[in-house]
XYZ file of C-alpha atoms in Angstrom:
679
model
C 2.075 6.889 149.385
C 3.351 10.337 148.415
C 0.917 13.232 148.301
C 0.776 15.107 145.007
C 1.472 18.782 144.439
C -1.856 20.123 143.191
C -0.241 22.283 140.467
C 2.934 20.427 139.580
C 1.443 16.945 139.608
C 4.629 15.523 141.150
C 5.167 13.958 144.563
C 5.436 16.266 147.563
C 8.981 15.459 148.620
C 12.525 16.630 148.073
C 13.497 16.528 144.413
C 16.920 16.788 142.792
C 17.876 17.954 139.338
C 20.521 19.704 137.281
C 20.899 22.382 134.606
C 21.600 20.483 131.396
C 22.073 21.945 127.928
C 21.762 19.065 125.444
C 22.015 21.449 122.466
C 25.661 22.014 123.505
C 26.530 18.346 122.968
C 26.184 15.732 120.224
C 22.792 14.033 120.215
C 24.547 10.677 120.559
C 25.676 11.771 124.033
C 22.223 12.573 125.431
C 21.152 9.074 126.429
C 24.465 8.470 128.200
C 24.161 11.730 130.135
C 20.554 11.134 131.090
C 21.271 7.614 132.280
C 24.070 8.982 134.473
C 21.556 11.445 135.893
C 19.076 8.711 136.734
C 21.807 6.536 138.226
C 22.677 9.400 140.577
C 19.060 9.940 141.632
C 18.398 13.089 139.610
C 14.809 13.500 138.433
C 14.723 16.568 136.190
C 16.791 19.162 134.377
C 16.393 22.841 133.510
C 17.022 23.879 129.923
C 16.395 26.272 127.019
C 16.632 29.633 128.832
C 19.641 30.600 126.699
C 18.738 28.936 123.396
C 16.547 31.339 121.407
C 18.428 30.786 118.132
C 17.856 27.047 118.485
C 14.060 27.402 118.253
C 13.960 30.480 115.970
C 17.061 30.409 113.730
C 15.556 33.160 111.567
C 12.730 35.580 112.236
C 9.409 33.770 112.322
C 11.004 30.491 111.238
C 10.428 28.259 114.245
C 11.992 24.818 114.518
C 11.127 22.713 117.555
C 12.550 19.432 116.308
C 15.466 19.451 118.746
C 13.207 20.379 121.672
C 10.925 17.485 120.760
C 13.898 15.125 120.613
C 15.207 16.281 123.998
C 11.808 15.848 125.661
C 11.443 12.381 124.154
C 14.882 11.321 125.383
C 14.220 12.773 128.830
C 10.905 10.956 129.053
C 12.526 7.644 128.131
C 14.898 8.108 131.055
C 12.213 9.185 133.518
C 13.374 12.811 133.684
C 11.144 15.856 133.832
C 12.132 19.186 132.292
C 11.960 22.739 133.628
C 11.628 24.693 130.399
C 13.012 28.218 130.212
C 11.852 31.037 127.968
C 14.988 32.181 126.088
C 14.461 35.940 126.182
C 17.592 37.072 128.021
C 19.946 36.043 125.165
C 18.800 37.428 121.802
C 19.765 36.000 118.369
C 22.131 37.910 116.105
C 19.461 38.213 113.403
C 17.257 40.184 115.812
C 19.988 42.701 116.622
C 20.893 43.047 112.950
C 17.310 43.744 111.938
C 16.264 45.743 115.018
C 19.397 47.454 116.385
C 17.392 49.640 118.771
C 16.490 46.627 120.918
C 19.983 46.889 122.423
C 20.061 48.934 125.628
C 21.834 52.277 125.888
C 24.422 53.494 128.350
C 24.025 56.721 130.296
C 25.947 58.580 127.585
C 23.501 57.375 124.933
C 25.820 54.882 123.231
C 24.571 51.350 122.640
C 25.945 48.212 124.207
C 27.452 45.716 121.798
C 25.767 42.432 120.984
C 27.948 39.617 122.248
C 26.803 38.986 125.791
C 23.450 38.598 127.510
C 20.999 40.822 129.353
C 21.681 43.963 127.288
C 18.149 44.677 126.079
C 15.850 47.683 126.259
C 12.660 46.415 127.907
C 10.758 49.482 126.731
C 11.516 48.741 123.076
C 8.445 47.605 121.151
C 10.347 45.364 118.752
C 12.112 43.539 121.580
C 8.853 42.999 123.452
C 7.108 41.808 120.276
C 9.867 39.299 119.507
C 9.816 38.030 123.098
C 6.042 37.709 123.111
C 6.110 35.705 119.893
C 8.733 33.161 120.925
C 7.057 32.646 124.311
C 3.628 32.182 122.724
C 5.038 29.685 120.216
C 6.702 27.688 122.982
C 3.591 27.807 125.160
C 1.256 26.676 122.399
C 3.466 23.679 121.728
C 4.491 22.650 125.265
C 2.344 24.322 127.954
C 0.122 21.238 128.203
C 2.988 18.762 127.868
C 3.160 16.609 131.012
C 6.892 16.120 130.485
C 7.396 19.794 131.356
C 7.374 20.124 135.147
C 7.476 23.917 135.211
C 8.363 27.022 133.212
C 11.090 29.493 134.050
C 10.323 32.900 132.523
C 13.506 34.691 131.451
C 16.579 34.411 133.700
C 18.016 36.481 136.575
C 16.250 39.767 135.864
C 18.536 42.837 136.116
C 21.707 40.725 136.388
C 24.593 42.666 134.758
C 22.367 45.578 133.704
C 20.154 47.243 136.316
C 19.388 50.561 134.628
C 18.122 51.691 131.230
C 18.734 54.916 129.309
C 17.853 56.493 125.989
C 14.997 58.388 124.383
C 12.631 55.420 124.330
C 13.232 54.727 128.009
C 12.666 58.391 128.838
C 9.328 58.378 127.010
C 8.304 55.237 128.897
C 9.313 56.879 132.187
C 7.240 59.942 131.287
C 4.228 57.703 130.643
C 4.807 55.935 133.952
C 4.928 59.278 135.787
C 1.736 60.378 134.030
C -0.069 57.251 135.229
C 1.251 57.651 138.773
C 0.678 61.369 139.281
C -1.992 62.296 136.686
C -1.216 66.023 136.982
C 2.160 67.786 136.640
C 1.630 69.690 139.886
C 1.314 66.412 141.808
C 4.721 65.347 140.497
C 6.159 68.787 141.282
C 5.065 68.343 144.887
C 6.231 64.722 145.146
C 9.696 65.512 143.793
C 10.058 68.881 145.513
C 10.732 70.573 142.191
C 10.240 74.074 143.541
C 13.776 73.583 144.855
C 16.266 74.712 142.182
C 13.371 75.817 139.947
C 12.733 72.472 138.281
C 8.913 72.492 138.075
C 7.393 70.858 135.002
C 4.393 72.134 133.038
C 3.719 68.805 131.294
C 5.012 65.243 131.580
C 7.049 65.557 128.406
C 9.476 67.643 130.483
C 10.262 64.729 132.817
C 13.816 63.450 132.380
C 15.719 60.389 133.473
C 17.797 60.920 136.644
C 21.235 61.857 135.455
C 23.976 62.495 134.911
C 24.048 65.984 136.429
C 26.931 68.136 137.720
C 25.320 68.508 141.156
C 23.452 65.965 143.237
C 20.492 64.129 141.774
C 16.978 64.598 143.092
C 16.487 61.511 145.249
C 12.684 61.503 144.824
C 13.258 61.267 141.079
C 15.798 58.479 141.618
C 13.327 56.525 143.769
C 10.569 56.829 141.180
C 12.990 55.743 138.462
C 13.673 52.609 140.515
C 9.920 52.037 140.907
C 9.552 52.436 137.148
C 12.279 49.840 136.492
C 10.666 47.436 138.953
C 7.257 47.817 137.323
C 8.856 47.387 133.901
C 10.577 44.143 134.921
C 7.537 42.680 136.658
C 5.314 43.556 133.717
C 7.778 41.879 131.354
C 7.898 38.675 133.428
C 4.166 38.573 134.100
C 3.490 39.002 130.389
C 5.373 35.763 129.754
C 3.578 34.090 132.656
C 0.221 35.117 131.222
C 1.103 33.809 127.754
C 1.892 30.379 129.220
C -1.167 30.279 131.469
C -3.424 31.383 128.609
C -2.703 27.973 127.089
C -2.659 26.038 130.380
C -3.849 27.831 133.540
C -2.359 24.992 135.608
C 1.158 25.433 134.219
C 3.631 26.237 137.008
C 5.691 29.384 136.393
C 8.843 30.545 138.167
C 11.541 33.164 137.866
C 15.008 32.847 139.343
C 17.074 35.169 141.480
C 16.016 38.651 140.341
C 18.510 41.404 141.084
C 17.639 44.910 142.258
C 15.616 46.992 141.639
C 12.490 44.853 141.973
C 9.564 44.728 144.376
C 10.140 41.155 145.544
C 6.827 40.537 147.337
C 4.826 41.779 144.364
C 6.833 39.597 141.968
C 6.680 36.441 144.071
C 2.985 36.789 144.832
C 2.387 36.481 141.086
C 4.484 33.327 140.575
C 3.883 29.679 141.444
C 7.522 29.043 142.394
C 10.523 31.099 143.352
C 13.773 29.727 141.921
C 16.908 30.677 143.858
C 20.515 30.683 142.653
C 22.982 29.634 145.350
C 26.714 30.014 144.711
C 28.534 29.926 148.072
C 31.865 30.704 146.389
C 30.736 34.337 146.249
C 30.627 34.456 150.071
C 34.385 35.060 150.149
C 35.229 32.185 152.480
C 33.645 29.919 155.064
C 32.949 32.702 157.567
C 30.566 34.336 155.103
C 28.656 31.192 154.160
C 26.041 31.249 156.978
C 25.298 34.921 156.286
C 24.960 34.212 152.585
C 22.384 31.582 153.464
C 20.219 34.325 154.922
C 19.685 35.493 151.334
C 16.897 32.916 151.256
C 15.087 35.170 153.705
C 14.765 37.827 151.003
C 12.271 35.650 149.141
C 11.041 32.807 151.356
C 8.089 34.581 153.014
C 6.362 35.209 149.679
C 7.360 32.095 147.738
C 4.535 29.599 147.295
C 7.231 27.017 146.563
C 10.969 27.450 147.025
C 13.294 25.767 144.560
C 16.987 26.170 143.857
C 17.423 26.095 140.099
C 21.145 26.911 140.195
C 23.175 25.300 142.996
C 26.966 25.482 142.828
C 28.413 22.185 141.618
C 32.165 22.796 141.470
C 34.177 25.901 140.566
C 32.730 29.309 139.681
C 34.262 31.653 137.131
C 33.981 33.679 133.962
C 36.624 35.341 131.805
C 37.459 38.054 134.356
C 37.490 35.974 137.544
C 37.792 32.443 138.861
C 36.689 31.473 142.364
C 37.714 28.316 144.255
C 36.230 24.993 143.311
C 34.008 23.178 145.779
C 36.448 21.040 147.815
C 35.461 17.570 149.034
C 32.370 17.794 151.236
C 31.457 21.311 150.191
C 28.912 20.282 147.567
C 26.939 18.418 150.244
C 27.220 21.094 152.927
C 26.075 23.883 150.630
C 23.219 21.780 149.233
C 22.037 21.008 152.757
C 22.202 24.710 153.548
C 19.703 25.273 150.731
C 17.466 22.479 151.994
C 17.730 23.729 155.573
C 16.510 27.129 154.405
C 13.397 25.596 152.854
C 14.315 24.430 149.361
C 12.273 21.420 148.190
C 13.765 21.050 144.694
C 17.479 21.489 144.162
C 19.127 21.587 140.729
C 22.892 21.866 140.413
C 24.455 24.197 137.852
C 25.555 22.698 135.631
C 25.750 19.124 134.369
C 28.963 19.478 132.383
C 31.433 22.325 131.986
C 31.147 23.953 128.570
C 34.483 24.014 126.685
C 34.157 27.501 125.177
C 32.769 31.043 125.581
C 32.324 33.210 128.667
C 31.714 30.424 131.203
C 34.515 28.032 130.319
C 35.661 28.466 133.939
C 32.225 27.666 135.372
C 32.360 24.078 136.490
C 29.729 21.371 136.463
C 29.062 18.034 138.080
C 31.067 16.622 135.179
C 34.292 18.279 133.989
C 34.961 19.432 130.436
C 35.939 15.913 129.357
C 32.601 14.507 130.506
C 33.685 11.713 132.865
C 32.038 11.362 136.302
C 34.385 12.336 139.123
C 34.249 13.281 142.782
C 31.559 15.984 142.404
C 29.244 13.509 140.687
C 29.983 10.847 143.291
C 29.419 13.198 146.224
C 26.135 14.396 144.746
C 24.987 10.794 144.232
C 25.811 9.845 147.821
C 23.988 12.863 149.239
C 20.830 12.056 147.299
C 20.981 8.411 148.398
C 21.289 9.469 152.049
C 18.352 11.880 151.895
C 16.016 9.845 149.693
C 14.414 7.782 152.517
C 13.503 11.022 154.312
C 12.561 13.119 151.284
C 8.823 13.114 151.931
C 9.067 13.895 155.651
C 11.562 16.736 155.158
C 9.397 18.293 152.445
C 6.492 18.379 154.915
C 8.468 20.786 157.116
C 9.236 24.502 156.991
C 12.284 26.439 158.230
C 12.309 27.630 161.835
C 12.391 31.421 161.485
C 11.816 33.641 164.507
C 12.943 37.072 163.250
C 10.981 39.175 160.770
C 13.206 41.791 159.159
C 10.851 44.560 158.092
C 11.860 45.980 154.726
C 9.289 47.059 152.157
C 10.194 48.178 148.657
C 9.660 51.795 149.760
C 12.127 51.298 152.621
C 14.639 49.758 150.234
C 14.320 52.802 147.978
C 15.353 55.099 150.828
C 18.764 53.398 150.761
C 18.960 53.278 146.999
C 18.227 57.000 146.677
C 20.186 58.398 149.652
C 23.667 56.910 149.589
C 24.784 58.355 152.915
C 22.453 55.985 154.771
C 24.337 52.855 153.745
C 27.606 54.609 154.603
C 26.557 55.759 158.081
C 23.876 53.301 159.170
C 24.361 50.276 156.939
C 22.185 48.652 154.316
C 18.777 47.032 154.761
C 20.426 43.764 155.883
C 22.623 45.258 158.598
C 23.154 43.000 161.624
C 22.903 39.645 159.878
C 26.177 38.456 161.399
C 24.724 38.937 164.870
C 21.700 36.837 164.015
C 23.955 34.051 162.757
C 25.987 34.107 165.991
C 22.748 33.835 167.980
C 21.533 30.892 165.917
C 18.648 32.911 164.464
C 17.062 32.791 161.030
C 15.160 35.664 159.408
C 12.546 36.419 156.795
C 12.337 39.777 155.073
C 8.790 41.046 154.773
C 6.440 43.984 154.796
C 5.197 44.969 158.239
C 1.640 44.372 157.094
C 2.458 40.670 156.633
C 3.603 40.071 160.216
C 1.989 37.133 161.984
C 2.430 34.858 164.968
C 5.171 32.682 163.476
C 7.739 35.362 164.436
C 8.976 36.344 167.896
C 10.786 39.538 166.907
C 10.042 42.225 164.317
C 13.327 43.931 163.473
C 13.013 47.297 161.703
C 16.667 48.118 160.960
C 15.754 51.398 159.255
C 12.409 52.805 160.280
C 12.010 55.390 157.513
C 9.129 55.206 155.035
C 6.760 53.345 157.356
C 3.122 53.830 156.385
C 0.215 54.105 158.813
C -0.704 50.535 157.866
C 2.849 49.434 158.744
C 2.630 51.153 162.124
C -0.734 49.554 162.860
C 0.724 46.129 162.004
C 3.752 46.645 164.266
C 1.453 47.824 167.052
C -0.743 44.739 166.740
C 2.341 42.501 166.723
C 3.599 43.995 170.001
C 0.167 43.864 171.604
C -0.031 40.155 170.765
C 3.265 39.425 172.546
C 5.939 40.111 169.961
C 9.077 42.192 170.427
C 9.390 45.168 168.070
C 12.852 46.694 167.574
C 12.676 50.109 165.927
C 16.005 51.197 164.468
C 17.278 54.547 163.194
C 15.440 57.029 160.959
C 12.032 56.483 162.557
C 9.874 59.329 161.306
C 12.729 60.974 159.393
C 11.361 60.068 155.921
C 7.941 59.137 154.565
C 7.253 56.778 151.655
C 7.912 59.593 149.167
C 11.259 60.264 150.906
C 10.005 63.590 152.258
C 10.929 64.802 155.726
C 7.523 64.794 157.492
C 6.020 67.923 159.014
C 5.960 66.498 162.546
C 8.842 65.755 164.868
C 10.263 62.216 164.639
C 9.208 59.532 165.185
C 5.857 61.002 164.150
C 3.027 58.484 164.241
C 5.424 55.873 165.635
C 5.540 57.781 168.934
C 2.356 56.053 170.070
C 4.233 52.752 169.781
C 7.711 53.723 170.984
C 6.707 56.347 173.557
C 9.802 58.318 172.570
C 11.189 61.229 170.608
C 14.224 60.954 168.334
C 14.049 64.440 166.850
C 17.746 65.249 167.221
C 20.151 63.177 165.143
C 23.705 63.508 163.901
C 26.443 61.715 162.051
C 29.606 61.146 164.101
C 33.172 61.476 162.817
C 35.203 61.517 166.053
C 35.943 57.798 166.099
C 33.196 55.306 166.870
C 30.325 56.026 169.200
C 30.144 54.069 172.426
C 27.049 53.028 174.372
C 26.918 52.016 178.021
C 24.186 49.997 179.682
C 22.828 52.179 182.508
C 22.804 49.528 185.234
C 26.554 49.115 185.163
C 26.546 46.531 182.419
C 28.697 46.261 179.343
C 29.638 48.862 176.741
C 29.505 48.469 172.983
C 30.834 50.317 169.941
C 27.997 51.859 167.981
C 29.213 53.215 164.661
C 28.786 56.704 163.245
C 25.120 57.688 163.553
C 23.319 58.877 166.673
C 19.734 59.767 167.490
C 18.966 61.080 170.959
C 16.176 58.930 172.388
C 13.954 60.719 174.909
C 10.912 59.203 176.668
C 7.656 61.094 176.107
C 5.250 58.539 177.602
C 4.955 56.757 180.922
C 6.500 53.341 181.227
C 9.411 54.042 178.887
C 12.862 53.447 180.330
C 16.259 54.324 178.913
C 18.387 51.186 178.972
C 21.544 52.549 177.322
C 23.134 55.973 177.024
C 25.883 57.438 174.878
C 29.357 57.547 176.398
C 31.047 59.656 173.716
C 31.679 63.400 173.329
C 28.841 65.873 173.720
C 26.349 63.002 173.422
C 27.553 61.441 176.695
C 24.694 60.739 179.077
C 21.966 61.172 176.498
C 19.591 58.323 175.738
C 20.498 55.869 172.985
C 18.175 52.887 173.571
C 14.727 52.774 175.174
C 12.400 49.964 176.133
C 8.763 49.708 177.150
C 6.173 47.016 177.724
C 3.356 47.193 175.211
C 0.352 44.928 175.499
C 1.722 41.422 175.894
C 4.964 42.373 174.165
C 7.756 44.943 174.166
C 8.975 47.835 172.040
C 12.661 48.780 171.868
C 13.785 51.992 170.169
C 17.436 52.154 169.115
C 19.071 55.383 167.972
C 22.225 53.858 166.459
C 22.975 51.538 163.573
C 21.863 47.982 164.297
C 25.211 46.547 163.225
C 26.463 43.203 164.522
C 28.006 44.437 167.824
C 24.934 46.465 168.776
C 22.422 43.788 167.826
C 24.323 41.048 169.688
C 24.636 43.294 172.726
C 20.947 44.203 172.550
C 19.844 40.566 172.486
C 21.816 39.882 175.652
C 21.159 43.081 177.616
C 17.429 43.139 176.863
C 16.990 39.355 177.181
C 15.355 39.103 173.776
C 13.636 35.820 172.905
C 15.382 32.898 171.274
C 13.589 29.951 169.664
C 13.956 26.404 170.917
C 17.591 25.491 170.167
C 18.440 21.882 171.105
C 21.515 22.047 168.863
C 24.003 24.950 168.938
C 27.409 25.800 167.530
C 29.694 28.751 168.254
C 32.387 28.250 165.610
C 32.760 30.842 162.847
C 31.755 29.298 159.534
C 29.484 26.682 161.103
C 25.726 26.874 161.565
C 22.562 25.055 162.568
C 19.383 25.279 160.499
C 16.085 23.766 161.611
C 12.993 22.647 159.706
C 9.856 21.532 161.521
C 6.354 20.321 160.740
C 4.375 17.181 160.114
C 5.385 15.826 163.512
C 9.105 16.093 162.780
C 11.964 18.447 163.518
C 15.191 18.259 161.486
C 18.363 20.039 162.588
C 21.019 20.573 159.911
C 24.490 20.802 161.489
C 26.797 22.294 158.866
C 30.502 23.062 159.013
C 31.504 25.180 156.015
C 35.012 25.787 157.336
C 38.466 24.253 157.013
C 38.790 23.590 160.764
C 36.761 21.278 163.025
C 33.623 22.708 164.645
C 32.157 21.572 167.962
C 28.357 21.326 168.195
C 26.408 20.951 171.437
C 23.334 18.682 171.582
C 21.172 19.864 174.475
C 18.637 17.026 174.378
C 18.529 13.603 172.792
C 18.501 13.698 168.977
C 18.813 10.968 166.346
C 21.462 11.016 163.629
C 19.541 10.668 160.365
C 22.335 8.803 158.564
C 23.231 6.264 161.280
C 20.108 6.082 163.443
C 22.240 6.590 166.576
C 21.079 8.725 169.500
C 23.225 11.754 170.312
C 23.520 14.089 173.269
C 26.288 16.376 174.475
C 29.077 17.732 172.253
C 30.229 16.301 168.949
C 32.762 17.494 166.396
C 32.298 17.952 162.684
C 35.473 17.912 160.657
C 36.110 20.422 157.887
C 33.313 20.669 155.309
C 31.140 18.024 156.876
C 27.574 17.732 158.100
C 24.992 15.864 160.102
C 21.214 15.960 159.998
C 19.643 15.243 163.385
C 15.997 14.354 163.897
C 13.476 14.448 166.713
C 9.752 13.836 166.898
C 7.712 17.015 167.295
C 4.009 16.282 167.840
C 3.274 19.997 168.308
C 4.078 20.631 164.635
C 1.784 17.939 163.251
C -0.672 20.495 161.850
C 1.993 21.997 159.590
C 1.968 18.876 157.445
C -1.291 19.912 155.815
C -0.795 23.696 155.821
C-alpha cells in the first residue's frame, strides 16, 4: 500500500508527466492524446502557464469553459493537472490599455510586446492585473482535487534580469528607505563619501547605471537584492492568493534565474520545479556537471520535481541544438531521478507548428504520431514502475556542502574581476564529478551531519553566524575548506578594518593579508614533502600560520611568490580546516583531495570515463546506484561489491561496459538507512 503525500494527496512514489497544451490543438484531439499518455504510464500534465488570453480574452471578462473541459477530459483519463498561473505572457489588450506595464531598457525605451517576460514588476497596473487573474483561477480551482499542484508564474528572470525606468527607480528608493531608514546609513553602506555622492534624502537614490566610470558595487549589490525581493514578493503574492482559498494547495515555481535568494524562495514553496535541458551542456562531457545544477536548489526544496525535462530537440528561432539521440531521453531522465527528482514531466507533449518554439521538440513530432521518443519514454516508465515507491523513499547521496549565501553570490555579481581571476561561485565542479562526488549549495548556517566536507570556494561576506557554523562543523568531525577572499569583504562588500581573514583566523589559524593577481603565466604550487605540483590560475594569497598546530602543505613555485605558503592545514576538534590561497578550480581541487586525503563517501560503483557518472540514492533500507553513460563511446564501470541489476535481477561485481547513451540502475540492501524512509 502506497503512503500518501500529506499535502498533495497522491501516492509517495515516482510520478511521470508531461507539459501539454490542449488549447493549441482541436478539442477532438484531446481524448486521443490523453489516452496515449495513459498508455505510456504518464499520470499528469502541466498546463496554462502561457494562456492568459484563453481565460481572460478581454479585461475582466473571464471564461473558464475551456479549462473546465480540459479538467473533465483529464479526469476521465485518470490524469492530474499541474495548473500554472499565466502571468509571464500578457494579453495584447493589457499592453494596449496599459502600455507602461512593459519593461524599459537601460536607455529608457520600452520593449515591444511580442514575446514573454518583458514586464515591469513594479508597475501597479501589471500587479493588479496579475492579482486578479490569479484570484479568479484560485477561487474556481484551488479546491479542485483534479489539480495536483499550482505553478506560480514561470522561470522568473528568464530573458530579462534587470528593470529600469522612473517607476523602478521610485520602487528602488522605497526599498532603500526601508532597508536603511536614514540617508546617512545608506551613505555609509555605499561609501558615498568617495567621489562626493552623498545623498540628503532617498529621492536622490538612482539606479546603478549607465555611468562613464565604474559603477559603485555596493549600489549594484543592493540593486540585486531589490530585484530578488521584488521577484519573491511577486511569486509569494500569487502563492498567498491560492492558499487563501485552500491552505492545503501545493504551490511551486520552476527554475528561477538570477538574481534571486534561492533559499528564501524555496523555503516559502511546497515544491521546487526544475527545468532540465541537457542539450545546453554543450556535449556529453558537460552533462554530469550540468546535473550538479540540482544542488543549487535541492537542500531547500521540500519536494523536488522536474516540470520541464528535455524530450527531443531544443531550439528557438535563433538557435537549434541537437535532438536527443536514441537512449538519451532515458539517461537524462535518470540523471534527474538520481539527483532526487520524484516527479518528472517531459517538455513537451507535441511540437507546436508555429511561433518562437517551432524548433522545440516534444515526445510527439509536429505531425502528432508516436515515434521513438514516445516509445523510449514508455519503456523507461515501465522499467521503473515496480520500484517507484522504494526509490521515492530515498534521497541523493551528497557529501559536499558548497557554501554560498546570497550575500556571497552578490560579491561576484558586483565585482566582475573575481569571476575572471578566481572563478564563479561554482568553481571546481568538474573536480567533484571526477571524484564521484555530489554537492548541495547552502548557507553555512544550515550545515549538518549529512555532509563530510564544507567547501567555501570564495570566503568573502561570511557573517559571524556563518563562522560559528563552520567552526561547529569542524569540531564535530567535518572538513572545512576555506578558499580565497577570506576576510577581504564583509556582507556589505566593504573591506573590513582588520587584517584578513579577520574573525576566521580563530578557525584557520592563518593570515592571508597579502594577495595579488598574477599575469606572468599560471601560478604553480608544489607539495612540500616532495609530492606533485599543480597549476593554480591567476590569483594568489600568501598563507601564513599564526597559531600552533597549523602546517603549510603547499607552497608557491612561481616568481617572487616562490617558497611562500599557498595551502595550510590544521586539526580542529574532531575535524580539519584547510585554507587555500588560490582559486579552487578543477586541477587544484582534485590535487587537494588527493594530497590531503580528503574523505570520500562509500562508492561501491565507480566510473572514470568523461561523460559518464554514478549517482546514488539511499534510504528506507535501500541504496540505488544510477550508472549513466551520456557519451558516444563505451564507458567502463567498476562494481566493487555485489550489486543487483534492477532491470534483470542479476548479480554484478567487477567491471562492466555501458555502450553509448545507455544506463543501468543497480540496487543493494542498506539496513543502516532504514530510518530515512520516514524522515
